[in-house]
mmCIF file of C-alpha atoms in Angstrom:
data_model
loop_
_atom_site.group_PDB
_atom_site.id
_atom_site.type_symbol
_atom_site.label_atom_id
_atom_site.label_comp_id
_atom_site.label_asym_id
_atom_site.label_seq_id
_atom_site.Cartn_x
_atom_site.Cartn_y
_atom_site.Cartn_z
ATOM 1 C CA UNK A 1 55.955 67.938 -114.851
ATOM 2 C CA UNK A 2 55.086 70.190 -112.063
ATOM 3 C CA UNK A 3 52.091 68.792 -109.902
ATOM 4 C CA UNK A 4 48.812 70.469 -110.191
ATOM 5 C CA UNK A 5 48.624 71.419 -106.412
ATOM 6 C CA UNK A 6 52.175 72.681 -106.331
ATOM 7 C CA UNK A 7 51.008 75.234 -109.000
ATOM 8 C CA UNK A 8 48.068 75.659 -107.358
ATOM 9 C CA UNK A 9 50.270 76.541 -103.493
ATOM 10 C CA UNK A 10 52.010 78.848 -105.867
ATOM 11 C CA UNK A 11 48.978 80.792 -106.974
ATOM 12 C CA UNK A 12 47.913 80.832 -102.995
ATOM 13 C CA UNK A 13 50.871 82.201 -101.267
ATOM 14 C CA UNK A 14 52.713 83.682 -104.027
ATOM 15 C CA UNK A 15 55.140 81.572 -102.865
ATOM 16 C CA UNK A 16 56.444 77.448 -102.805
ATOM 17 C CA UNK A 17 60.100 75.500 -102.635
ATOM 18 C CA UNK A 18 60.285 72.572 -105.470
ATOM 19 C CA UNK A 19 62.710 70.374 -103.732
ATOM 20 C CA UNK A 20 65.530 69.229 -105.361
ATOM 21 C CA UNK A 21 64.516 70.039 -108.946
ATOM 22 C CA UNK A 22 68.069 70.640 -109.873
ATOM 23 C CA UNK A 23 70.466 67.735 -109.903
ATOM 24 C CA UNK A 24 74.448 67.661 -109.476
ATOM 25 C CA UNK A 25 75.218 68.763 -113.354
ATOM 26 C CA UNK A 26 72.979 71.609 -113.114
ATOM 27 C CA UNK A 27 75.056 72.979 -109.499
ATOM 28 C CA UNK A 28 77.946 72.724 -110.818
ATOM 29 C CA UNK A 29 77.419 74.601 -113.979
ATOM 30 C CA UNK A 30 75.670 77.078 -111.735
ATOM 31 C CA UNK A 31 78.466 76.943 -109.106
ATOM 32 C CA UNK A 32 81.277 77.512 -111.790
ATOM 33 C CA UNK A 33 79.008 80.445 -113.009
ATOM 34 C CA UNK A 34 78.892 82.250 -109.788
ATOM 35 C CA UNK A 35 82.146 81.948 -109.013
ATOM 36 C CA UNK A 36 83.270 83.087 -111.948
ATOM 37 C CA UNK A 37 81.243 85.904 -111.847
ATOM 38 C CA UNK A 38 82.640 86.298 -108.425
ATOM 39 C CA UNK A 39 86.367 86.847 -110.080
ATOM 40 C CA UNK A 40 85.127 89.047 -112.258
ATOM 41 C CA UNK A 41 82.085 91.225 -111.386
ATOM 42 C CA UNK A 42 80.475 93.116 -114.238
ATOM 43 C CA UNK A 43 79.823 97.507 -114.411
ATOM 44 C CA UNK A 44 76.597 96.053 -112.869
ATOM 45 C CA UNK A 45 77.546 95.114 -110.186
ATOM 46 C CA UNK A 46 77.294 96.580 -106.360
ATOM 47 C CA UNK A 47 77.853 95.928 -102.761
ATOM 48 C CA UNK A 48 74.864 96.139 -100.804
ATOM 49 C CA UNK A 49 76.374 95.828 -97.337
ATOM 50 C CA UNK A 50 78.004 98.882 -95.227
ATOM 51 C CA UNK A 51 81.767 99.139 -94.774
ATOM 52 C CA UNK A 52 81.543 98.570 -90.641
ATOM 53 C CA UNK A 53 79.876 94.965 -91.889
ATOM 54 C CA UNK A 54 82.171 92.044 -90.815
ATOM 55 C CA UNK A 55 81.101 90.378 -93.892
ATOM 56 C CA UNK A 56 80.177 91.414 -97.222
ATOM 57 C CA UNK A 57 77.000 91.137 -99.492
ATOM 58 C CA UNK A 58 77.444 91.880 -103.370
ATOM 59 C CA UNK A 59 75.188 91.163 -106.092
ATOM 60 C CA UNK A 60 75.569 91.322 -109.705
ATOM 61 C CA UNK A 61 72.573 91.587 -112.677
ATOM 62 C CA UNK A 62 72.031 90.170 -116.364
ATOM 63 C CA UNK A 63 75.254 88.132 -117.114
ATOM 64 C CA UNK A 64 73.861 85.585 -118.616
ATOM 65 C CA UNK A 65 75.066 86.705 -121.999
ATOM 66 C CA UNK A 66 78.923 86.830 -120.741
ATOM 67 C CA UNK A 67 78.698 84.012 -118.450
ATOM 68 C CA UNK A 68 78.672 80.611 -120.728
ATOM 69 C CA UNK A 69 77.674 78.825 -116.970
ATOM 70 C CA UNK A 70 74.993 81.082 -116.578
ATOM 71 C CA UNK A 71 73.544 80.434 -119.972
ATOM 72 C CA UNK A 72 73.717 76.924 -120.367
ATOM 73 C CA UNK A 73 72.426 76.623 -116.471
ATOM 74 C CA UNK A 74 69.043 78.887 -117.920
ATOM 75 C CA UNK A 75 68.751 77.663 -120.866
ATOM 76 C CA UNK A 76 68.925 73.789 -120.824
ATOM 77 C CA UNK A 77 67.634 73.737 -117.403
ATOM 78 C CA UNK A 78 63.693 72.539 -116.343
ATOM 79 C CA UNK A 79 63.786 76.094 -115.265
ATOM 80 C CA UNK A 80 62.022 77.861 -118.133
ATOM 81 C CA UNK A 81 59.056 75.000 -118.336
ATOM 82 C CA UNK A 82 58.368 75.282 -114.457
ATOM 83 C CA UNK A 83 58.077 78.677 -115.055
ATOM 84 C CA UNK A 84 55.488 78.630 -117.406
ATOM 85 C CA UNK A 85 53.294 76.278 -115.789
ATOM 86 C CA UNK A 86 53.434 77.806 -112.451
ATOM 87 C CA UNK A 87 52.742 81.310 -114.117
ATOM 88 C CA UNK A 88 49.930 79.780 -116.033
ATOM 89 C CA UNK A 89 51.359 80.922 -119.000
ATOM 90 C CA UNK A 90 51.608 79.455 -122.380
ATOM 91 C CA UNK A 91 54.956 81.046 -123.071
ATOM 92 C CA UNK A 92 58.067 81.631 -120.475
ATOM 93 C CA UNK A 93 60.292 84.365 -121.015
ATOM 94 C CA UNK A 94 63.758 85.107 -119.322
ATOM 95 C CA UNK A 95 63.949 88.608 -117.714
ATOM 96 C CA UNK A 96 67.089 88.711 -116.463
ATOM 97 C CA UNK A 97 69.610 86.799 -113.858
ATOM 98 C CA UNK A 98 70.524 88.167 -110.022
ATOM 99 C CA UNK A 99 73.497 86.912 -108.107
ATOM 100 C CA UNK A 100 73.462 87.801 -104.993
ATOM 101 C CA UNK A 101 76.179 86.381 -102.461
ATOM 102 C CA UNK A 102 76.912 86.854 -98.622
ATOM 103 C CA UNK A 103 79.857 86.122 -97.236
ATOM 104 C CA UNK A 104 80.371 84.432 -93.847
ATOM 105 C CA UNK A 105 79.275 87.010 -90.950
ATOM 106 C CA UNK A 106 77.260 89.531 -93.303
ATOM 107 C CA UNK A 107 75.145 90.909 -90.950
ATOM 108 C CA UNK A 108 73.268 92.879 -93.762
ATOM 109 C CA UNK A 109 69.601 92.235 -93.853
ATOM 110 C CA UNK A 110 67.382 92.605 -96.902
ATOM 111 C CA UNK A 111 64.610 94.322 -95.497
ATOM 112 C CA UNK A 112 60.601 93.467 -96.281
ATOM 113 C CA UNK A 113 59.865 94.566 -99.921
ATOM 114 C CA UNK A 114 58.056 93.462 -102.973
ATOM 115 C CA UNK A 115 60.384 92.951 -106.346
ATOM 116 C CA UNK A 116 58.097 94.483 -109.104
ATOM 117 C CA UNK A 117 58.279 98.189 -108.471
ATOM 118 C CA UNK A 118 61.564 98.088 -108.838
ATOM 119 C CA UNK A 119 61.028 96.695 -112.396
ATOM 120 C CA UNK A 120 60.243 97.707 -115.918
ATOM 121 C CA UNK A 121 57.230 95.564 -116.550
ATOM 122 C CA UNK A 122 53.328 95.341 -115.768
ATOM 123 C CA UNK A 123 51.015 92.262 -115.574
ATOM 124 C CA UNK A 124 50.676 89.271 -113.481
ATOM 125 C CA UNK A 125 52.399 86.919 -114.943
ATOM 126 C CA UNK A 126 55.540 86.132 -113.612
ATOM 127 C CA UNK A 127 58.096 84.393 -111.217
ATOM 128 C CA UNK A 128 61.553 84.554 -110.098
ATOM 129 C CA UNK A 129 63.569 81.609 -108.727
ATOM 130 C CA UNK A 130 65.777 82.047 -105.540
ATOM 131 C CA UNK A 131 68.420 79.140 -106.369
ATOM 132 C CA UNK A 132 71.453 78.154 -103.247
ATOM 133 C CA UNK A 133 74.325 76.112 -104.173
ATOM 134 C CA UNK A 134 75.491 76.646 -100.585
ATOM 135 C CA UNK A 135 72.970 75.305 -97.719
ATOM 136 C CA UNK A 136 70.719 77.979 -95.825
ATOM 137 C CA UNK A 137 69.338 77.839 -92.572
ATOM 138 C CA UNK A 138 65.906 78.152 -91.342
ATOM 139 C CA UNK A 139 67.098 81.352 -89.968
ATOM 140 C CA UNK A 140 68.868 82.856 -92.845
ATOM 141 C CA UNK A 141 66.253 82.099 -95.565
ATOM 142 C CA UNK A 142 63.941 83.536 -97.920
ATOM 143 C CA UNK A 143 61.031 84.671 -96.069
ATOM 144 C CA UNK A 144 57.385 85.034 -97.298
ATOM 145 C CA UNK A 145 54.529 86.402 -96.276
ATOM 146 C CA UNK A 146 51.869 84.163 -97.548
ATOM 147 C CA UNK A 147 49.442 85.853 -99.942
ATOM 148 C CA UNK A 148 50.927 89.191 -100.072
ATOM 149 C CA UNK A 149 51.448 89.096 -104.172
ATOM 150 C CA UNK A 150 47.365 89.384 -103.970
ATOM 151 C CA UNK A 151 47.838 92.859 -102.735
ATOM 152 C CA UNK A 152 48.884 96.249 -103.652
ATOM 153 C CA UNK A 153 52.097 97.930 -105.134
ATOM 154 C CA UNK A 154 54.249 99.160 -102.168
ATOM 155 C CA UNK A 155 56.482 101.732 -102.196
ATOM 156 C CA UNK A 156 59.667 100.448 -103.570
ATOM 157 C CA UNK A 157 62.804 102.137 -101.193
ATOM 158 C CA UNK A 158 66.382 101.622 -101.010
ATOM 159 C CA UNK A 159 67.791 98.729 -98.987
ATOM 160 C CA UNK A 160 70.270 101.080 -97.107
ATOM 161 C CA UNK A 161 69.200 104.508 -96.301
ATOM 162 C CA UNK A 162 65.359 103.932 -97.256
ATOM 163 C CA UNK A 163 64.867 106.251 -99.696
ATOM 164 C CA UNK A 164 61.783 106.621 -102.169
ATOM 165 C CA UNK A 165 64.256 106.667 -105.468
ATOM 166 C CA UNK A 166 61.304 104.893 -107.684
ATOM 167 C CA UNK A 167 57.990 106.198 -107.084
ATOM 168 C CA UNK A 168 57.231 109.631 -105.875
ATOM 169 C CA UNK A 169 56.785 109.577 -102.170
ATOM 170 C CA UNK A 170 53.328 109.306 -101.236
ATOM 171 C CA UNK A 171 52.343 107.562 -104.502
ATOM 172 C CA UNK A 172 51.812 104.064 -103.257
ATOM 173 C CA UNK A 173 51.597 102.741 -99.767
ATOM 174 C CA UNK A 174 54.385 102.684 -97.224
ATOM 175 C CA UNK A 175 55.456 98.654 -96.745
ATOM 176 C CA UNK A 176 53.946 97.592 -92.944
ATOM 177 C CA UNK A 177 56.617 96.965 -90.370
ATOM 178 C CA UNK A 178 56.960 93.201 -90.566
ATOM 179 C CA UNK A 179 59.814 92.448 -89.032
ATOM 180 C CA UNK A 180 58.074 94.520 -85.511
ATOM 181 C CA UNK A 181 54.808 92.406 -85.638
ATOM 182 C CA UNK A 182 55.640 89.073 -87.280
ATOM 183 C CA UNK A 183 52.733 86.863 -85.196
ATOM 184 C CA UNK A 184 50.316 89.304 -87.508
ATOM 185 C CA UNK A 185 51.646 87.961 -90.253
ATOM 186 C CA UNK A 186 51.399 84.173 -92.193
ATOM 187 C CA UNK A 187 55.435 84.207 -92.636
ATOM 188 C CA UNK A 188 56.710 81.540 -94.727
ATOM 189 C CA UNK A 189 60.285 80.078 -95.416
ATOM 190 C CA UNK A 190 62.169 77.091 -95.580
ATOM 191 C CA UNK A 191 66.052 75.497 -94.717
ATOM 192 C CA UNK A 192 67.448 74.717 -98.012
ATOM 193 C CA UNK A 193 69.833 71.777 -99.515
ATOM 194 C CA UNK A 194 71.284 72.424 -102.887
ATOM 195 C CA UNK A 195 68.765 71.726 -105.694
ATOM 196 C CA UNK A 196 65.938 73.144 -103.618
ATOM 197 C CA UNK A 197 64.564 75.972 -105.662
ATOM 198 C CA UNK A 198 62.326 78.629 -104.069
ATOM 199 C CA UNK A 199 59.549 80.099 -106.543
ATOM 200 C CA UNK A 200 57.882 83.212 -105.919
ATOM 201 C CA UNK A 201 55.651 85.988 -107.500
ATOM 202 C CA UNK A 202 56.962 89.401 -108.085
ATOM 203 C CA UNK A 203 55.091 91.058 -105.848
ATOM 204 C CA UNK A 204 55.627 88.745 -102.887
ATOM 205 C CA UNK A 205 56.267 90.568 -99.943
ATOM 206 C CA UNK A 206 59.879 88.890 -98.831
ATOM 207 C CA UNK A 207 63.224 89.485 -96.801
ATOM 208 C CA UNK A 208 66.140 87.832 -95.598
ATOM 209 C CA UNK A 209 68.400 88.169 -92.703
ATOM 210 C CA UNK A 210 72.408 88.066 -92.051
ATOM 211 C CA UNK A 211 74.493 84.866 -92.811
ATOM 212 C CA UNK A 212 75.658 84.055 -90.051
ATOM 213 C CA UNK A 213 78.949 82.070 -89.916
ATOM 214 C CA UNK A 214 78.515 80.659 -93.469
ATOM 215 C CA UNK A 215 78.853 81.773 -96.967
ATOM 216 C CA UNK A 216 75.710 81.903 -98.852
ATOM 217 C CA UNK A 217 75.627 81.630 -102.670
ATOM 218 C CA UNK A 218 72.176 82.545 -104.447
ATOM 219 C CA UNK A 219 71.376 82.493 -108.479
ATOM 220 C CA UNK A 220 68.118 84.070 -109.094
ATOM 221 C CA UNK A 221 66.489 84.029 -112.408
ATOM 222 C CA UNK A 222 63.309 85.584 -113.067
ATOM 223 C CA UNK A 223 60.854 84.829 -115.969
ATOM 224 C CA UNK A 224 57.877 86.742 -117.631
ATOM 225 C CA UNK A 225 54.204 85.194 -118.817
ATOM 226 C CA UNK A 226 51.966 85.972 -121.492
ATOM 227 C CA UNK A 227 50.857 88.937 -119.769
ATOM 228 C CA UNK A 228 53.878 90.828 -119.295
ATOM 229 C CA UNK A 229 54.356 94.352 -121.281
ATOM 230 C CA UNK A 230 57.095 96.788 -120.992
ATOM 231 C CA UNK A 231 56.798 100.116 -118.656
ATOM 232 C CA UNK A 232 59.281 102.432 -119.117
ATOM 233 C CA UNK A 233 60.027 104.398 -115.798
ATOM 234 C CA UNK A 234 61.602 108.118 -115.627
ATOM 235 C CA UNK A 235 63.964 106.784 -113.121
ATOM 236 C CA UNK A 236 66.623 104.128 -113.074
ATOM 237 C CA UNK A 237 65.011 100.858 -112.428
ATOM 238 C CA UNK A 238 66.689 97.815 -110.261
ATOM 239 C CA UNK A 239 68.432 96.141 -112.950
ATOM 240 C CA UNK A 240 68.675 98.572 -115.861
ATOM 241 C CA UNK A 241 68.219 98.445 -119.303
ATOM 242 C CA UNK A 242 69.595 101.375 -121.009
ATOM 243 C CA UNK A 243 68.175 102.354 -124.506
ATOM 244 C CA UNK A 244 65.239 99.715 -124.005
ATOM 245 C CA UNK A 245 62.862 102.413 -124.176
ATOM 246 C CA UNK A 246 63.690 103.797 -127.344
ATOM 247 C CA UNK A 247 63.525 100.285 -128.760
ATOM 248 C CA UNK A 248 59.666 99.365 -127.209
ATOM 249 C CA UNK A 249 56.601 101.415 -126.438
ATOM 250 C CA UNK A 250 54.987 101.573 -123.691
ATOM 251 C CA UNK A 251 52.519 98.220 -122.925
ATOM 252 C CA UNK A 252 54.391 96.257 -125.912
ATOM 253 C CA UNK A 253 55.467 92.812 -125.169
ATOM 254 C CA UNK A 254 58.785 92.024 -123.967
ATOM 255 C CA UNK A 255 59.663 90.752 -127.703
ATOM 256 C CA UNK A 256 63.304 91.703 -127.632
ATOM 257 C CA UNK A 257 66.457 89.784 -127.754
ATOM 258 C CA UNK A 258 67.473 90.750 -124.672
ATOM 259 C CA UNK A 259 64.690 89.067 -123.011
ATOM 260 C CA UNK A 260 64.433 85.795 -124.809
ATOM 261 C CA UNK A 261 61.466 82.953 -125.308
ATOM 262 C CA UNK A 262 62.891 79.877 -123.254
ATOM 263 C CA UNK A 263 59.531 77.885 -123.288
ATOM 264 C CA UNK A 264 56.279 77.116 -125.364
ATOM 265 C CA UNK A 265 53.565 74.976 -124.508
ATOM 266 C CA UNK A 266 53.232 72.207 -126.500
ATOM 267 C CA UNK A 267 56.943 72.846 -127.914
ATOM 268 C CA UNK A 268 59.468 70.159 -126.994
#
């Protein structure tokens, strides 16, 4: 059970760490998933760090269907009932999975920006977990800023060259410069053991800085509430989903098999 003030922290800053809610099965299921994702990285997948980086910073999307770790990490994990009860939601759905590993001396940043513009989906409902298996420093976190998922859409760019591939530039407003004013701004993170899971909303402004000399290994896994429909885009969103949109209109719910129902309320 998730206490009423943790969901409640949740709904404030967009943004909380459960402490150890994952136990030593659950890491090294998760563990043996990454790492064998790491042998053997889907068409998916892509390095998001330049070639004059002394480390290296790849991520991979939606393997949960190939990756027996990955699957029986989501599905017989607490995971699915946190989610719903810190969405609010009667019902928790899986979106999709995110690895996303640095290796020691990446000095790759990922710059300020919210997640959901990058997405297919609308509504409020919704939360993605940010899961180590390695330790992270205080200085090579997640970072928050506090309240930010209240606000508007910002304009979505690319981590590298900061390009407006999404929305049409102009369309929503430019992301403010936190990283040049951070006193302005109620920043937010935390050093992390393994079994610490950070939760955040979707539109949570957030970022992360190099590795420094240690590897860092990070599972994400996002999840969608009652409110969540489906919004096709004209572009390519961040992951894809090719032939979704000829499969659900625009606003329907997420009732597809791609996206499955991991939780109920009331449901054991």
């Amino acid at each position: 059970m998730i206490a009423d003030e943790v969901i409640g922290q949740f709904q404030r800053d967009g943004a909380i760490c459960i402490r150890q809610l994952l136990g030593t099965h659950e890491l090294e299921e998760l563990r043996a998933g990454i790492d064998l994702n790491l042998a053997s990285l889907s068409p998916r997948a892509k390095v998001a760090s330049g070639a004059d980086d002394p480390g290296r910073f790849v991520e991979d999307f939606c393997n949960w269907r190939e990756n027996p770790h990955y699957r029986r990490f989501i599905f017989d994990s607490a995971l699915a009932e946190t989610a719903g009860r810190l969405m609010q939601s009667s019902t928790a759905r899986l979106y999709h999975d995110h690895m996303l590993t640095k290796e020691p001396g990446t000095r790759q940043p990922t710059p300020w920006h919210q997640d959901q513009p990058y997405y297919n989906i609308e509504g409020r409902q919704n939360v993605s977990f940010w899961i180590p298996v390695d330790p992270v420093s205080r200085a090579s976190t997640l970072e928050f800023v506090a309240g930010s998922h209240r606000g508007p859409w910002l304009m979505p760019r690319s981590f590298m060259d900061s390009q407006a591939k999404w929305f049409p530039e102009g369309s929503l407003a430019d992301l403010p410069d936190v990283e040049a004013s951070r006193g302005d701004f109620p920043i937010i993170g935390w050093d992390l053991t393994p079994g610490d899971v950070v939760c955040f909303h979707m539109l949570t402004l957030h970022a992360t800085r190099g590795t420094g000399p240690h590897r860092r290994r990070v599972f994400s896994v996002r999840f969608l509430g009652d409110d969540i429909t489906h919004a096709p885009r004209r572009w390519k969103t961040s992951p894809e989903f090719p032939g979704l949109a000829d499969e659900l209109p625009v606003g329907a719910p997420l009732n597809h098999a791609l996206f499955p129902l991991l939780w109920e309320a009331g449901k054991a």
